[in-house]
Every structure is written in C-alpha cells, then in structure tokens.
mmCIF file of N, CA and C in Angstrom:
data_model
loop_
_atom_site.group_PDB
_atom_site.id
_atom_site.type_symbol
_atom_site.label_atom_id
_atom_site.label_comp_id
_atom_site.label_asym_id
_atom_site.label_seq_id
_atom_site.Cartn_x
_atom_site.Cartn_y
_atom_site.Cartn_z
ATOM 1 N N MET A 65 0.946 -1.217 -0.028
ATOM 2 C CA MET A 65 0.096 0.036 0.044
ATOM 3 C C MET A 65 0.828 1.157 0.029
ATOM 4 N N LEU A 66 0.640 2.392 -0.929
ATOM 5 C CA LEU A 66 1.303 3.420 -0.674
ATOM 6 C C LEU A 66 0.817 4.425 0.020
ATOM 7 N N SER A 67 1.852 5.192 0.491
ATOM 8 C CA SER A 67 1.371 6.433 1.552
ATOM 9 C C SER A 67 1.023 7.463 0.506
ATOM 10 N N ASN A 68 0.348 8.661 1.236
ATOM 11 C CA ASN A 68 -0.136 9.610 0.280
ATOM 12 C C ASN A 68 1.025 10.364 -0.348
ATOM 13 N N ASP A 69 2.286 10.447 0.408
ATOM 14 C CA ASP A 69 3.568 10.923 -0.221
ATOM 15 C C ASP A 69 3.920 10.243 -1.245
ATOM 16 N N GLN A 70 4.067 8.980 -1.281
ATOM 17 C CA GLN A 70 4.390 7.962 -2.492
ATOM 18 C C GLN A 70 3.453 8.383 -3.509
ATOM 19 N N GLU A 71 2.198 8.292 -3.355
ATOM 20 C CA GLU A 71 1.344 8.552 -4.513
ATOM 21 C C GLU A 71 1.434 9.774 -5.232
ATOM 22 N N ALA A 72 1.622 10.954 -4.306
ATOM 23 C CA ALA A 72 1.906 12.136 -4.972
ATOM 24 C C ALA A 72 3.340 12.102 -5.726
ATOM 25 N N ARG A 73 4.305 11.555 -5.166
ATOM 26 C CA ARG A 73 5.624 11.495 -5.816
ATOM 27 C C ARG A 73 5.249 10.752 -7.280
ATOM 28 N N ILE A 74 4.681 9.716 -7.258
ATOM 29 C CA ILE A 74 4.457 8.998 -8.539
ATOM 30 C C ILE A 74 3.732 9.740 -9.706
ATOM 31 N N ARG A 75 2.523 10.515 -9.040
ATOM 32 C CA ARG A 75 1.705 11.281 -9.950
ATOM 33 C C ARG A 75 2.557 12.380 -10.620
ATOM 34 N N PHE A 76 3.381 13.115 -9.571
ATOM 35 C CA PHE A 76 4.382 14.308 -10.253
ATOM 36 C C PHE A 76 5.310 13.702 -11.144
ATOM 37 N N ALA A 77 5.893 12.502 -10.971
ATOM 38 C CA ALA A 77 6.882 12.039 -11.651
ATOM 39 C C ALA A 77 6.109 11.442 -13.184
ATOM 40 N N TYR A 78 5.099 10.980 -13.284
ATOM 41 C CA TYR A 78 4.529 10.782 -14.362
ATOM 42 C C TYR A 78 4.006 12.187 -15.177
ATOM 43 N N ARG A 79 3.669 13.028 -14.472
ATOM 44 C CA ARG A 79 3.448 14.273 -15.202
ATOM 45 C C ARG A 79 4.690 14.815 -15.926
ATOM 46 N N VAL A 80 5.816 14.898 -15.234
ATOM 47 C CA VAL A 80 7.096 15.224 -15.673
ATOM 48 C C VAL A 80 7.526 14.489 -16.924
ATOM 49 N N TYR A 81 7.311 13.143 -16.705
ATOM 50 C CA TYR A 81 7.760 12.210 -17.848
ATOM 51 C C TYR A 81 6.830 12.439 -18.986
ATOM 52 N N SER A 82 5.403 12.611 -18.806
ATOM 53 C CA SER A 82 4.664 12.519 -19.849
ATOM 54 C C SER A 82 4.427 13.884 -20.616
ATOM 55 N N THR A 83 4.809 15.044 -19.915
ATOM 56 C CA THR A 83 4.672 16.429 -20.468
ATOM 57 C C THR A 83 5.947 16.968 -20.629
ATOM 58 N N GLY A 84 6.812 16.483 -19.842
ATOM 59 C CA GLY A 84 8.240 17.020 -19.728
ATOM 60 C C GLY A 84 8.231 18.652 -18.972
ATOM 61 N N ASN A 85 6.900 18.997 -18.568
ATOM 62 C CA ASN A 85 7.036 20.292 -17.781
ATOM 63 C C ASN A 85 6.813 20.128 -16.267
ATOM 64 N N THR A 86 7.731 20.913 -15.469
ATOM 65 C CA THR A 86 7.864 20.850 -14.219
ATOM 66 C C THR A 86 6.916 21.671 -13.332
ATOM 67 N N TYR A 87 6.233 22.589 -14.105
ATOM 68 C CA TYR A 87 5.011 23.613 -13.608
ATOM 69 C C TYR A 87 5.720 24.467 -12.266
ATOM 70 N N GLY A 88 6.858 24.868 -12.558
ATOM 71 C CA GLY A 88 7.708 25.770 -11.615
ATOM 72 C C GLY A 88 8.040 25.225 -10.282
ATOM 73 N N ALA A 89 8.032 23.880 -10.267
ATOM 74 C CA ALA A 89 8.321 23.100 -9.082
ATOM 75 C C ALA A 89 9.715 23.287 -8.628
ATOM 76 N N SER A 90 10.058 23.226 -7.295
ATOM 77 C CA SER A 90 11.661 23.330 -6.814
ATOM 78 C C SER A 90 12.288 22.119 -7.299
ATOM 79 N N ALA A 91 13.591 22.455 -7.295
ATOM 80 C CA ALA A 91 14.689 21.512 -7.859
ATOM 81 C C ALA A 91 14.634 20.402 -6.789
ATOM 82 N N ALA A 92 14.225 20.475 -5.456
ATOM 83 C CA ALA A 92 14.252 19.624 -4.565
ATOM 84 C C ALA A 92 13.009 18.448 -4.845
ATOM 85 N N VAL A 93 12.060 18.827 -5.741
ATOM 86 C CA VAL A 93 10.927 17.788 -5.859
ATOM 87 C C VAL A 93 11.184 17.371 -7.459
ATOM 88 N N VAL A 94 11.711 18.153 -8.307
ATOM 89 C CA VAL A 94 11.881 17.655 -9.730
ATOM 90 C C VAL A 94 13.115 16.765 -9.783
ATOM 91 N N LYS A 95 14.044 16.854 -9.194
ATOM 92 C CA LYS A 95 15.040 15.915 -9.275
ATOM 93 C C LYS A 95 14.676 14.578 -8.814
ATOM 94 N N PRO A 96 14.036 14.250 -7.667
ATOM 95 C CA PRO A 96 13.656 12.793 -7.619
ATOM 96 C C PRO A 96 12.577 12.356 -8.574
ATOM 97 N N ALA A 97 11.682 13.379 -8.903
ATOM 98 C CA ALA A 97 10.857 12.906 -10.179
ATOM 99 C C ALA A 97 11.547 12.431 -11.370
ATOM 100 N N LEU A 98 12.510 13.266 -11.920
ATOM 101 C CA LEU A 98 13.420 12.652 -12.996
ATOM 102 C C LEU A 98 14.061 11.356 -12.797
ATOM 103 N N GLU A 99 14.576 11.287 -11.549
ATOM 104 C CA GLU A 99 15.181 10.108 -11.320
ATOM 105 C C GLU A 99 14.472 8.684 -11.279
ATOM 106 N N LEU A 100 13.114 8.975 -10.675
ATOM 107 C CA LEU A 100 12.173 7.972 -10.736
ATOM 108 C C LEU A 100 11.712 7.501 -12.126
ATOM 109 N N SER A 101 11.487 8.684 -12.953
ATOM 110 C CA SER A 101 11.115 8.505 -14.250
ATOM 111 C C SER A 101 12.307 7.589 -15.097
ATOM 112 N N ASP A 102 13.305 8.096 -14.898
ATOM 113 C CA ASP A 102 14.469 7.286 -15.572
ATOM 114 C C ASP A 102 14.517 5.886 -15.242
ATOM 115 N N ARG A 103 14.359 5.449 -13.847
ATOM 116 C CA ARG A 103 14.141 4.268 -13.316
ATOM 117 C C ARG A 103 13.153 3.592 -13.981
ATOM 118 N N VAL A 104 11.904 4.158 -13.999
ATOM 119 C CA VAL A 104 10.748 3.446 -14.768
ATOM 120 C C VAL A 104 11.177 3.110 -16.088
ATOM 121 N N VAL A 105 11.625 4.053 -16.802
ATOM 122 C CA VAL A 105 12.153 3.864 -18.210
ATOM 123 C C VAL A 105 13.051 2.668 -18.345
ATOM 124 N N ALA A 106 14.180 2.820 -17.453
ATOM 125 C CA ALA A 106 15.118 1.705 -17.620
ATOM 126 C C ALA A 106 14.480 0.275 -17.209
ATOM 127 N N SER A 107 13.676 0.169 -16.431
ATOM 128 C CA SER A 107 12.869 -0.873 -16.022
ATOM 129 C C SER A 107 11.915 -1.468 -17.087
ATOM 130 N N CYS A 108 11.319 -0.622 -17.759
ATOM 131 C CA CYS A 108 10.345 -0.978 -18.865
ATOM 132 C C CYS A 108 10.987 -1.065 -20.070
ATOM 133 N N GLY A 109 12.084 -0.585 -20.486
ATOM 134 C CA GLY A 109 12.702 -0.634 -21.794
ATOM 135 C C GLY A 109 12.517 0.464 -22.546
ATOM 136 N N GLN A 110 13.409 0.824 -23.621
ATOM 137 C CA GLN A 110 13.143 2.041 -24.247
ATOM 138 C C GLN A 110 12.150 1.591 -25.533
ATOM 139 N N ASP A 111 11.887 0.566 -25.803
ATOM 140 C CA ASP A 111 11.014 0.163 -26.962
ATOM 141 C C ASP A 111 9.528 -0.065 -26.461
ATOM 142 N N VAL A 112 8.968 0.332 -25.246
ATOM 143 C CA VAL A 112 7.999 -0.060 -24.638
ATOM 144 C C VAL A 112 7.102 1.387 -24.399
ATOM 145 N N THR A 113 5.974 1.507 -24.936
ATOM 146 C CA THR A 113 5.106 2.624 -24.677
ATOM 147 C C THR A 113 4.675 2.637 -23.197
ATOM 148 N N ILE A 114 5.086 3.479 -22.522
ATOM 149 C CA ILE A 114 4.636 3.481 -20.901
ATOM 150 C C ILE A 114 3.511 4.548 -20.880
ATOM 151 N N ASP A 115 2.511 3.845 -20.448
ATOM 152 C CA ASP A 115 1.229 4.667 -20.166
ATOM 153 C C ASP A 115 1.111 4.967 -18.711
ATOM 154 N N SER A 116 0.208 5.490 -18.186
ATOM 155 C CA SER A 116 -0.018 6.205 -16.778
ATOM 156 C C SER A 116 -0.006 4.710 -15.977
ATOM 157 N N VAL A 117 -0.673 3.732 -16.452
ATOM 158 C CA VAL A 117 -0.998 2.505 -15.673
ATOM 159 C C VAL A 117 0.420 1.677 -15.354
ATOM 160 N N LEU A 118 1.121 1.680 -16.572
ATOM 161 C CA LEU A 118 2.459 1.036 -16.539
ATOM 162 C C LEU A 118 3.358 1.677 -15.728
ATOM 163 N N PHE A 119 3.305 3.116 -15.795
ATOM 164 C CA PHE A 119 4.424 3.966 -15.239
ATOM 165 C C PHE A 119 4.058 3.706 -13.567
ATOM 166 N N THR A 120 2.664 3.835 -13.272
ATOM 167 C CA THR A 120 2.356 3.786 -11.892
ATOM 168 C C THR A 120 2.661 2.434 -11.380
ATOM 169 N N ARG A 121 2.339 1.362 -11.856
ATOM 170 C CA ARG A 121 2.968 -0.009 -11.530
ATOM 171 C C ARG A 121 4.131 -0.101 -11.256
ATOM 172 N N THR A 122 5.015 0.411 -12.236
ATOM 173 C CA THR A 122 6.490 -0.018 -12.273
ATOM 174 C C THR A 122 6.998 0.983 -11.273
ATOM 175 N N ALA A 123 6.621 2.367 -11.031
ATOM 176 C CA ALA A 123 7.152 3.221 -10.041
ATOM 177 C C ALA A 123 6.968 2.572 -8.698
ATOM 178 N N THR A 124 5.560 2.198 -8.650
ATOM 179 C CA THR A 124 5.102 1.573 -7.168
ATOM 180 C C THR A 124 6.212 0.330 -6.611
ATOM 181 N N ALA A 125 6.429 -0.293 -7.626
ATOM 182 C CA ALA A 125 7.471 -1.504 -7.303
ATOM 183 C C ALA A 125 8.791 -1.048 -7.173
ATOM 184 N N ILE A 126 9.239 -0.054 -7.739
ATOM 185 C CA ILE A 126 10.472 0.682 -7.327
ATOM 186 C C ILE A 126 10.484 1.193 -6.036
ATOM 187 N N LEU A 127 9.497 1.964 -5.796
ATOM 188 C CA LEU A 127 9.499 2.665 -4.434
ATOM 189 C C LEU A 127 9.373 1.692 -3.450
ATOM 190 N N ASN A 128 8.520 0.757 -3.530
ATOM 191 C CA ASN A 128 8.444 -0.169 -2.427
ATOM 192 C C ASN A 128 9.726 -1.058 -2.211
ATOM 193 N N ASN A 129 10.441 -1.287 -3.284
ATOM 194 C CA ASN A 129 11.667 -1.876 -3.289
ATOM 195 C C ASN A 129 12.680 -1.156 -2.686
ATOM 196 N N SER A 130 12.858 0.027 -2.987
ATOM 197 C CA SER A 130 13.970 0.813 -2.571
ATOM 198 C C SER A 130 13.713 1.341 -1.193
ATOM 199 N N GLU A 131 12.477 1.631 -0.780
ATOM 200 C CA GLU A 131 12.159 2.196 0.526
ATOM 201 C C GLU A 131 11.855 0.977 1.656
ATOM 202 N N ASN A 132 11.865 -0.155 1.248
ATOM 203 C CA ASN A 132 11.609 -1.303 2.086
ATOM 204 C C ASN A 132 12.917 -2.187 2.339
ATOM 205 N N ASN A 133 13.988 -1.556 1.691
ATOM 206 C CA ASN A 133 15.384 -2.194 1.738
ATOM 207 C C ASN A 133 16.356 -1.296 2.642
#
C-alpha cells in the first residue's frame, strides 16, 4: 500500500515524464521525479510505450523495493 506521499511522488513523476513540464516546482521535487522516471524507463525498456498504468505500477514497485530495503 502506498502512502499519500508516495502516490503524490508517482503522480508528479508521471506528469514530468509525460509532459516534460515541471510547472515551476522546486529542484528538490523535480530531481527525484526525474530520477524515478529514469528508473521506470530503464525497468520497462526504451521500446515500450509507457502509459500511466504501466508507469504507476512500475514506479510503485521501484519505490516499495527501494524504501523497504
């Protein structure tokens, strides 16, 4: 189960991934979002179309794995 913070991080990371726009967010928020996006792309592969469902599922697994270790 995701915390509200994790859900917000994933939503923002997907928004940055899909639009490329950070909407004036601070570097402290943008940098982790870009890192998460990069990890999702690396996990899914370059040749896969990553929609919001795949992004969320992959990002959730990444966050759960990294924060539970």
